Amino acid sequence: MSDAPRAVLTDFGGVLTTSIFEAFETYSLSVSGDPALFGTLFRTEPAAGALLVEHECGRIDQAGFERGIAELLAPRGVEVPAPGFVDSFQALLKPDEAMIAAVEALRAAGVPVAIVSNSLGDDAYRGYDLAALADTWVISGEVGVRKPSRAIYEIACGRLGVEAAECVMIDDLEHNLRGAERLGIRGLHHTDSARTVATLADWFG
């Protein structure tokens, strides 16, 4: 394609791993019997959303985030270990080998790659060799800004030395893609590995 991008920005959790949505449902079911518990909490409880923002921006650590969420769940009759429940959730996420292989192949072909991720937990990337996957990684808790803010995508483009219009952003959350698109970054909504890998192959060969 003549208008194909020449650099890739990619989310981590839910793109290079198995589905975050499924992991949240599995964990929610295990602690409450309701698979929608955490999804509903973050959508409808402003205090929960505020805790998530503070944690993802690095202003509170994992333990502080966990304590706050546990306090919000207790009146609902739900007990979660604090500290500890984020690690239990993270353990449900497994590497998406097809996506990892595709990203490694892009880098081997000379395509610049950056991981752009909203962090959850103090050690969310344990067990993954980020240096083997990407030229750089922009983690919200380290840079103090989170997706879908345009600033986090600007940091990634700057580190790769590319213009926003030359990039594609892969993410499983459409609102994150809308933030990237405000800079002129093409969005690729990740719903399954086969579709994403096929689209990348079409663009990059």
PDB file of N, CA and C in Angstrom, residues 21 34 46 66 69 73 102 112 124 136 146 162 197 203:
ATOM      1  N   PHE A  21     -10.244  -8.010  29.012  1.00  0.00           N
ATOM      2  CA  PHE A  21     -11.662  -8.076  29.331  1.00  0.00           C
ATOM      3  C   PHE A  21     -12.018  -9.447  29.901  1.00  0.00           C
ATOM      4  N   ASP A  34     -19.980 -12.531  40.134  1.00  0.00           N
ATOM      5  CA  ASP A  34     -20.478 -11.636  39.092  1.00  0.00           C
ATOM      6  C   ASP A  34     -19.349 -11.297  38.138  1.00  0.00           C
ATOM      7  N   PRO A  46     -17.194   6.833  40.323  1.00  0.00           N
ATOM      8  CA  PRO A  46     -16.154   7.837  40.045  1.00  0.00           C
ATOM      9  C   PRO A  46     -14.889   7.647  40.888  1.00  0.00           C
ATOM     10  N   GLU A  66      -4.778  -0.826  45.371  1.00  0.00           N
ATOM     11  CA  GLU A  66      -5.503  -1.999  45.851  1.00  0.00           C
ATOM     12  C   GLU A  66      -6.293  -1.686  47.122  1.00  0.00           C
ATOM     13  N   ILE A  69      -9.451   0.313  46.134  1.00  0.00           N
ATOM     14  CA  ILE A  69     -10.481  -0.503  45.482  1.00  0.00           C
ATOM     15  C   ILE A  69     -11.128  -1.448  46.494  1.00  0.00           C
ATOM     16  N   LEU A  73     -15.144  -1.879  47.465  1.00  0.00           N
ATOM     17  CA  LEU A  73     -15.864  -3.138  47.277  1.00  0.00           C
ATOM     18  C   LEU A  73     -16.450  -3.683  48.577  1.00  0.00           C
ATOM     19  N   ALA A 102       4.490 -11.555  15.466  1.00  0.00           N
ATOM     20  CA  ALA A 102       4.291 -10.550  14.423  1.00  0.00           C
ATOM     21  C   ALA A 102       5.099  -9.293  14.708  1.00  0.00           C
ATOM     22  N   PRO A 112      10.262   0.422  12.967  1.00  0.00           N
ATOM     23  CA  PRO A 112      10.365   0.907  14.343  1.00  0.00           C
ATOM     24  C   PRO A 112       9.104   0.553  15.130  1.00  0.00           C
ATOM     25  N   ALA A 124       3.955  -5.034  36.022  1.00  0.00           N
ATOM     26  CA  ALA A 124       3.040  -5.654  35.066  1.00  0.00           C
ATOM     27  C   ALA A 124       3.757  -6.351  33.914  1.00  0.00           C
ATOM     28  N   THR A 136      11.465   1.001  21.907  1.00  0.00           N
ATOM     29  CA  THR A 136      11.272   1.802  23.111  1.00  0.00           C
ATOM     30  C   THR A 136       9.925   1.441  23.708  1.00  0.00           C
ATOM     31  N   ARG A 146      -1.280   9.199  30.685  1.00  0.00           N
ATOM     32  CA  ARG A 146      -1.865   7.928  30.265  1.00  0.00           C
ATOM     33  C   ARG A 146      -2.659   8.092  28.965  1.00  0.00           C
ATOM     34  N   VAL A 162       9.896   9.472  14.524  1.00  0.00           N
ATOM     35  CA  VAL A 162       8.981   9.427  13.378  1.00  0.00           C
ATOM     36  C   VAL A 162       7.862  10.439  13.589  1.00  0.00           C
ATOM     37  N   VAL A 197      -2.836  -9.482  12.730  1.00  0.00           N
ATOM     38  CA  VAL A 197      -1.641  -9.949  12.021  1.00  0.00           C
ATOM     39  C   VAL A 197      -1.836  -9.819  10.514  1.00  0.00           C
ATOM     40  N   TRP A 203      -0.064  -4.180   5.343  1.00  0.00           N
ATOM     41  CA  TRP A 203       0.585  -2.891   5.349  1.00  0.00           C
ATOM     42  C   TRP A 203       2.100  -2.981   5.195  1.00  0.00           C
TER      43      TRP A 203
END
